Amino acid sequence: MRTVSYRRLLAASASISALAFSVSPATAWAAEVTSTDTATTEIANADDQQEQTRAAPAGQGDAIVVTARRREESSQDVPLAISVVGAAQLDNTGSFNVGRLQQLTPTLQYYSSNPRNTSLSIRGIGAPFGLTNDGFEQGVGIYVDDVYYSRVASATFDFLDVQQIEVLRGPQGTLYGKNTTAGAINITSNQPSFDFEGRAEVSIGNLGFKQAKAAISGPLSDTVAARLAVSATSRRGTLYNVASGNYVNEQENIGFRGQLLWRPTDNLDIILSGDYSTQDPECCGTVFVRTGATQRPLNRQYEALAAAQGYEVVSRNPFDRLTDIDADLSAGNTIGGAAVRVKWDVGPGTLTSVSAWRFWDWIPANDRDFTGLPITTQSQNPSQQNQFTQELRYNYTGDQFDFVVGAFGYHQTVRTQGTEALGSAASRWLLNPGASVVPGASGCATPTTLACDPTVLDGVVAYNDIRLDNTSAALFGQVSWHVTDALTIQPGVRLNYDKKDGLYERLVFDGDGNPVLFRDPETGALITDPRVVAQRDSLTPQRIEPSFSAWNFSYDVTASYEFAPSILGYATYAKSFKSGGINLNGVPNDSQGNPQVQVGTIRPESVDHFEVGLKTQFWNRLVTLNVAAFRTDIKDFQALVNAGQVSTTRGYLANAEKVRTQGVEVDFNIRPSDRFRLYVNGNYTDAHYVTFTGAPCPPELSGGGNGTPVAAPGTPGNSPASCDISGDPLAGVSKWSFSFGGEYNLPANLLGKEGQVYLGYDGSARSRFSSNPSPSDYTWIEGYSLSNFRLGFRSDDGLNIFGWVRNAFDQNYFEMLSVAPGSTGLIAGQPGDPRTYGLTITHNF
């Protein structure tokens, strides 16, 4: 475990924590309890309450204020499906990044084999499952204080000094700078204040868990205020690697955020912010899960290949949490940037400008063969990204009309340098034992058999040069026309331009340093030497320069009607799109070695979205019940296609004809008294391919020869070139998912402090889902449920001490299953966290 940098930050955090505990509380702070859109927010700090919640009559619940429509308003007044999670709920449940947030917002799905290969989806759509490719857009946008984060890798970092998180479901292109077809995650951090305040938090737990957070804010002058926040998380890995003697898949996160607020006049705020976060874990390893029969010859499937080299995996029980992968592992990840936000009240409206620069550096190392054999000995694609964004918005609120109009500019550069190398076990594992130099020779007793000669592939190395220049610009706007006191019509439009230019170049060399080519550089003739053919089949040289550019026009319209003071109904239609993309992982070659450049570009998705919803509150607003039903049809859905080779291409994007996701979401919250609250949120999602006739085949229909007849699934023989998976579910989507919980408290006196003793529970459950782009009998992840408990004391002057248990019943479950390359039938997986427990102490002043 790498702990040096953590200790440095822990010392700094401890200094701020000591300061926090030495200062007399300036205001009373009790608790904030927020679940989702149906939740009630409690912030007993009287000064902050006016800014963070909208007051309600005595004896009624407080409204949750959101900025989903770029203005402050109650979440119950927004004709949009939205989930809201506050800072206290994040802390109580240990949801310190987006991956853990999904347990509180069941419509959000998060999958990650490593920070770069991370995908987010809402209602089953967002990004192709299990694909690392910089050339396409995310369908779920992440915004932090109005700044768009283009890399979903940022979702793996710890939340830093967060005030509130809003998860918006459905297309958001007419309100947000970057177009998002599935939804958006809108994160608001705590802002600088002119009243001195702060917060310190320390947590410890099993698996060596340590977490420290601190934030402090106050005035520097009458017109300038500052805020500084730090966070550090460290935890031992959950898998033990017998090959290295280390625990892997650890957590090692450090983050800083600083903000300066200049308020020269009452109607002008200028905020300069900067942040820096880094991760340096030994990650991300997998465990053996199972094998499944493919259509390769039996002597080329996993069991036979392993036996031929005398290899036995360290454990066949994945929940022994043992692995023996032998390649280096690293998930070095650094992200940061700076922004200037200007908010100017110009009288009838507010003008907002957000200028930002962000960077992302990725330093990985992986074991691509998922075994303890030296097959793929090196696999890494370090990457550097820079992005610049500029957003300009004008918001107006009037008696009959409210509107927002905006312009957005975006430029991103990504530079990636990759290295892939094969080892001494590669020939025996990857090559056909019958493929020999001498016709008729076969079997390892024959020295001329390629598979028995380790020098054929040992030391073969590929160097990748991958580049992306991505430019986007948009004009967008939305109007709310209050036709009557009850009826509002809300149309919106977006005009968008996207341009992407890319380069993918892979140079391959054999173990002696000679270039591996398709054609003789002097004669131009196709090289047919069996050794060279074997080398380039395993690591294929290629160069392509794909590009894409297009204009798009999209729009939406929402009608909402207030049937009663606390009953709002709405209906929405949105015609949206997701920008086209380019393949930057390589594309298949034809038999002559020419890249199939026609698949280098991916068409835009065309989205038709329908939604109806009802938002209600009753019993003096102490009960909230919201229901939404939706249907989204997507033509030219951007889906993963797997070429099937070991390392030729790791998969590329193609367009599926049509996808549909539809379902119902219910959010319920009740707070009968200050002593008790309860929430239940659930959704049913049917996300499936309506038509996808050229899909990649699942492993049981892969690995065989070309020709007819096609063999039965899992039977050696011929395999189809592609499969028709029309009607099958999308990967990663559970039909049913729920989050639920509650808290009960009693007045108490502890350590001479007045406050509350409380017991809290938060649970989540989901039904089974496919962990492969094309559903396979081998990669279904069975449904599971998780339970988190906490017991603690919170004082009236800002002290909170609680013990917690997460995954209390030690549920064994998988976060993700992966099909090993080469159609060997090996299935590897990433087990979810076991039971964890610990203690947290926080103090607010």
mmCIF file of N, CA, C and O in Angstrom, residues 179-212:
data_model
loop_
_atom_site.group_PDB
_atom_site.id
_atom_site.type_symbol
_atom_site.label_atom_id
_atom_site.label_comp_id
_atom_site.label_asym_id
_atom_site.label_seq_id
_atom_site.Cartn_x
_atom_site.Cartn_y
_atom_site.Cartn_z
ATOM 1 N N ASN A 179 -24.284 18.611 -24.197
ATOM 2 C CA ASN A 179 -25.489 17.828 -24.395
ATOM 3 C C ASN A 179 -25.368 16.474 -23.702
ATOM 4 O O ASN A 179 -24.350 15.785 -23.805
ATOM 5 N N THR A 180 -26.404 16.093 -22.952
ATOM 6 C CA THR A 180 -26.434 14.787 -22.299
ATOM 7 C C THR A 180 -27.797 14.166 -22.545
ATOM 8 O O THR A 180 -28.829 14.764 -22.254
ATOM 9 N N THR A 181 -27.805 12.951 -23.077
ATOM 10 C CA THR A 181 -29.058 12.315 -23.489
ATOM 11 C C THR A 181 -29.684 11.487 -22.386
ATOM 12 O O THR A 181 -30.893 11.259 -22.393
ATOM 13 N N ALA A 182 -28.882 10.991 -21.438
ATOM 14 C CA ALA A 182 -29.420 10.126 -20.387
ATOM 15 C C ALA A 182 -29.721 10.884 -19.111
ATOM 16 O O ALA A 182 -30.628 10.508 -18.366
ATOM 17 N N GLY A 183 -28.955 11.929 -18.837
ATOM 18 C CA GLY A 183 -29.155 12.690 -17.613
ATOM 19 C C GLY A 183 -27.882 13.391 -17.202
ATOM 20 O O GLY A 183 -26.896 13.422 -17.949
ATOM 21 N N ALA A 184 -27.904 13.947 -16.014
ATOM 22 C CA ALA A 184 -26.760 14.704 -15.529
ATOM 23 C C ALA A 184 -26.642 14.539 -14.027
ATOM 24 O O ALA A 184 -27.637 14.361 -13.313
ATOM 25 N N ILE A 185 -25.398 14.588 -13.548
ATOM 26 C CA ILE A 185 -25.105 14.607 -12.123
ATOM 27 C C ILE A 185 -24.574 16.000 -11.816
ATOM 28 O O ILE A 185 -23.494 16.373 -12.277
ATOM 29 N N ASN A 186 -25.359 16.761 -11.076
ATOM 30 C CA ASN A 186 -25.046 18.160 -10.785
ATOM 31 C C ASN A 186 -24.569 18.250 -9.338
ATOM 32 O O ASN A 186 -25.357 18.123 -8.399
ATOM 33 N N ILE A 187 -23.262 18.446 -9.147
ATOM 34 C CA ILE A 187 -22.653 18.466 -7.822
ATOM 35 C C ILE A 187 -22.382 19.917 -7.429
ATOM 36 O O ILE A 187 -21.736 20.658 -8.173
ATOM 37 N N THR A 188 -22.873 20.298 -6.256
ATOM 38 C CA THR A 188 -22.653 21.646 -5.736
ATOM 39 C C THR A 188 -21.791 21.543 -4.494
ATOM 40 O O THR A 188 -22.140 20.840 -3.542
ATOM 41 N N SER A 189 -20.657 22.227 -4.502
ATOM 42 C CA SER A 189 -19.792 22.225 -3.327
ATOM 43 C C SER A 189 -20.181 23.372 -2.405
ATOM 44 O O SER A 189 -20.870 24.317 -2.806
ATOM 45 N N ASN A 190 -19.752 23.293 -1.160
ATOM 46 C CA ASN A 190 -19.958 24.405 -0.232
ATOM 47 C C ASN A 190 -19.141 25.611 -0.697
ATOM 48 O O ASN A 190 -17.984 25.474 -1.101
ATOM 49 N N GLN A 191 -19.748 26.778 -0.634
ATOM 50 C CA GLN A 191 -19.140 27.994 -1.167
ATOM 51 C C GLN A 191 -18.496 28.820 -0.061
ATOM 52 O O GLN A 191 -18.820 28.684 1.120
ATOM 53 N N PRO A 192 -17.569 29.699 -0.414
ATOM 54 C CA PRO A 192 -16.972 30.582 0.594
ATOM 55 C C PRO A 192 -18.044 31.412 1.294
ATOM 56 O O PRO A 192 -19.036 31.815 0.684
ATOM 57 N N SER A 193 -17.840 31.665 2.588
ATOM 58 C CA SER A 193 -18.813 32.416 3.371
ATOM 59 C C SER A 193 -18.122 33.577 4.084
ATOM 60 O O SER A 193 -16.923 33.533 4.369
ATOM 61 N N PHE A 194 -18.892 34.605 4.382
ATOM 62 C CA PHE A 194 -18.373 35.748 5.135
ATOM 63 C C PHE A 194 -18.541 35.564 6.641
ATOM 64 O O PHE A 194 -18.183 36.443 7.412
ATOM 65 N N ASP A 195 -19.092 34.432 7.052
ATOM 66 C CA ASP A 195 -19.122 34.027 8.459
ATOM 67 C C ASP A 195 -18.112 32.907 8.643
ATOM 68 O O ASP A 195 -18.073 31.956 7.849
ATOM 69 N N PHE A 196 -17.306 32.999 9.698
ATOM 70 C CA PHE A 196 -16.301 31.976 9.937
ATOM 71 C C PHE A 196 -16.988 30.647 10.256
ATOM 72 O O PHE A 196 -17.867 30.569 11.112
ATOM 73 N N GLU A 197 -16.602 29.589 9.534
ATOM 74 C CA GLU A 197 -17.184 28.277 9.743
ATOM 75 C C GLU A 197 -16.201 27.212 9.288
ATOM 76 O O GLU A 197 -15.244 27.498 8.555
ATOM 77 N N GLY A 198 -16.457 25.999 9.723
ATOM 78 C CA GLY A 198 -15.580 24.912 9.319
ATOM 79 C C GLY A 198 -16.145 23.570 9.690
ATOM 80 O O GLY A 198 -17.177 23.454 10.373
ATOM 81 N N ARG A 199 -15.447 22.555 9.262
ATOM 82 C CA ARG A 199 -15.869 21.179 9.517
ATOM 83 C C ARG A 199 -14.641 20.285 9.487
ATOM 84 O O ARG A 199 -13.755 20.457 8.650
ATOM 85 N N ALA A 200 -14.603 19.328 10.415
ATOM 86 C CA ALA A 200 -13.522 18.351 10.433
ATOM 87 C C ALA A 200 -14.115 16.972 10.649
ATOM 88 O O ALA A 200 -15.089 16.815 11.402
ATOM 89 N N GLU A 201 -13.547 15.993 9.998
ATOM 90 C CA GLU A 201 -14.059 14.632 10.096
ATOM 91 C C GLU A 201 -12.907 13.643 10.022
ATOM 92 O O GLU A 201 -12.000 13.787 9.179
ATOM 93 N N VAL A 202 -12.943 12.649 10.887
ATOM 94 C CA VAL A 202 -11.954 11.573 10.874
ATOM 95 C C VAL A 202 -12.698 10.251 10.993
ATOM 96 O O VAL A 202 -13.604 10.113 11.831
ATOM 97 N N SER A 203 -12.336 9.277 10.150
ATOM 98 C CA SER A 203 -12.937 7.941 10.200
ATOM 99 C C SER A 203 -11.839 6.893 10.208
ATOM 100 O O SER A 203 -10.792 7.064 9.567
ATOM 101 N N ILE A 204 -12.086 5.816 10.951
ATOM 102 C CA ILE A 204 -11.210 4.642 10.919
ATOM 103 C C ILE A 204 -12.086 3.411 10.801
ATOM 104 O O ILE A 204 -13.261 3.431 11.194
ATOM 105 N N GLY A 205 -11.527 2.342 10.251
ATOM 106 C CA GLY A 205 -12.304 1.119 10.108
ATOM 107 C C GLY A 205 -11.428 -0.075 9.831
ATOM 108 O O GLY A 205 -10.184 0.024 9.810
ATOM 109 N N ASN A 206 -12.053 -1.209 9.630
ATOM 110 C CA ASN A 206 -11.302 -2.416 9.304
ATOM 111 C C ASN A 206 -10.698 -2.298 7.913
ATOM 112 O O ASN A 206 -10.935 -1.330 7.183
ATOM 113 N N LEU A 207 -9.897 -3.262 7.534
ATOM 114 C CA LEU A 207 -9.122 -3.223 6.287
ATOM 115 C C LEU A 207 -8.202 -2.008 6.245
ATOM 116 O O LEU A 207 -7.858 -1.519 5.169
ATOM 117 N N GLY A 208 -7.825 -1.526 7.433
ATOM 118 C CA GLY A 208 -6.930 -0.378 7.484
ATOM 119 C C GLY A 208 -7.534 0.903 6.958
ATOM 120 O O GLY A 208 -6.808 1.812 6.540
ATOM 121 N N PHE A 209 -8.860 1.006 7.001
ATOM 122 C CA PHE A 209 -9.525 2.186 6.452
ATOM 123 C C PHE A 209 -9.215 3.414 7.291
ATOM 124 O O PHE A 209 -9.358 3.410 8.521
ATOM 125 N N LYS A 210 -8.802 4.474 6.636
ATOM 126 C CA LYS A 210 -8.568 5.777 7.260
ATOM 127 C C LYS A 210 -9.076 6.849 6.307
ATOM 128 O O LYS A 210 -8.784 6.811 5.108
ATOM 129 N N GLN A 211 -9.834 7.770 6.854
ATOM 130 C CA GLN A 211 -10.329 8.870 6.034
ATOM 131 C C GLN A 211 -10.338 10.146 6.875
ATOM 132 O O GLN A 211 -10.769 10.129 8.031
ATOM 133 N N ALA A 212 -9.830 11.205 6.296
ATOM 134 C CA ALA A 212 -9.815 12.504 6.978
ATOM 135 C C ALA A 212 -10.338 13.557 6.015
ATOM 136 O O ALA A 212 -9.949 13.589 4.843
#
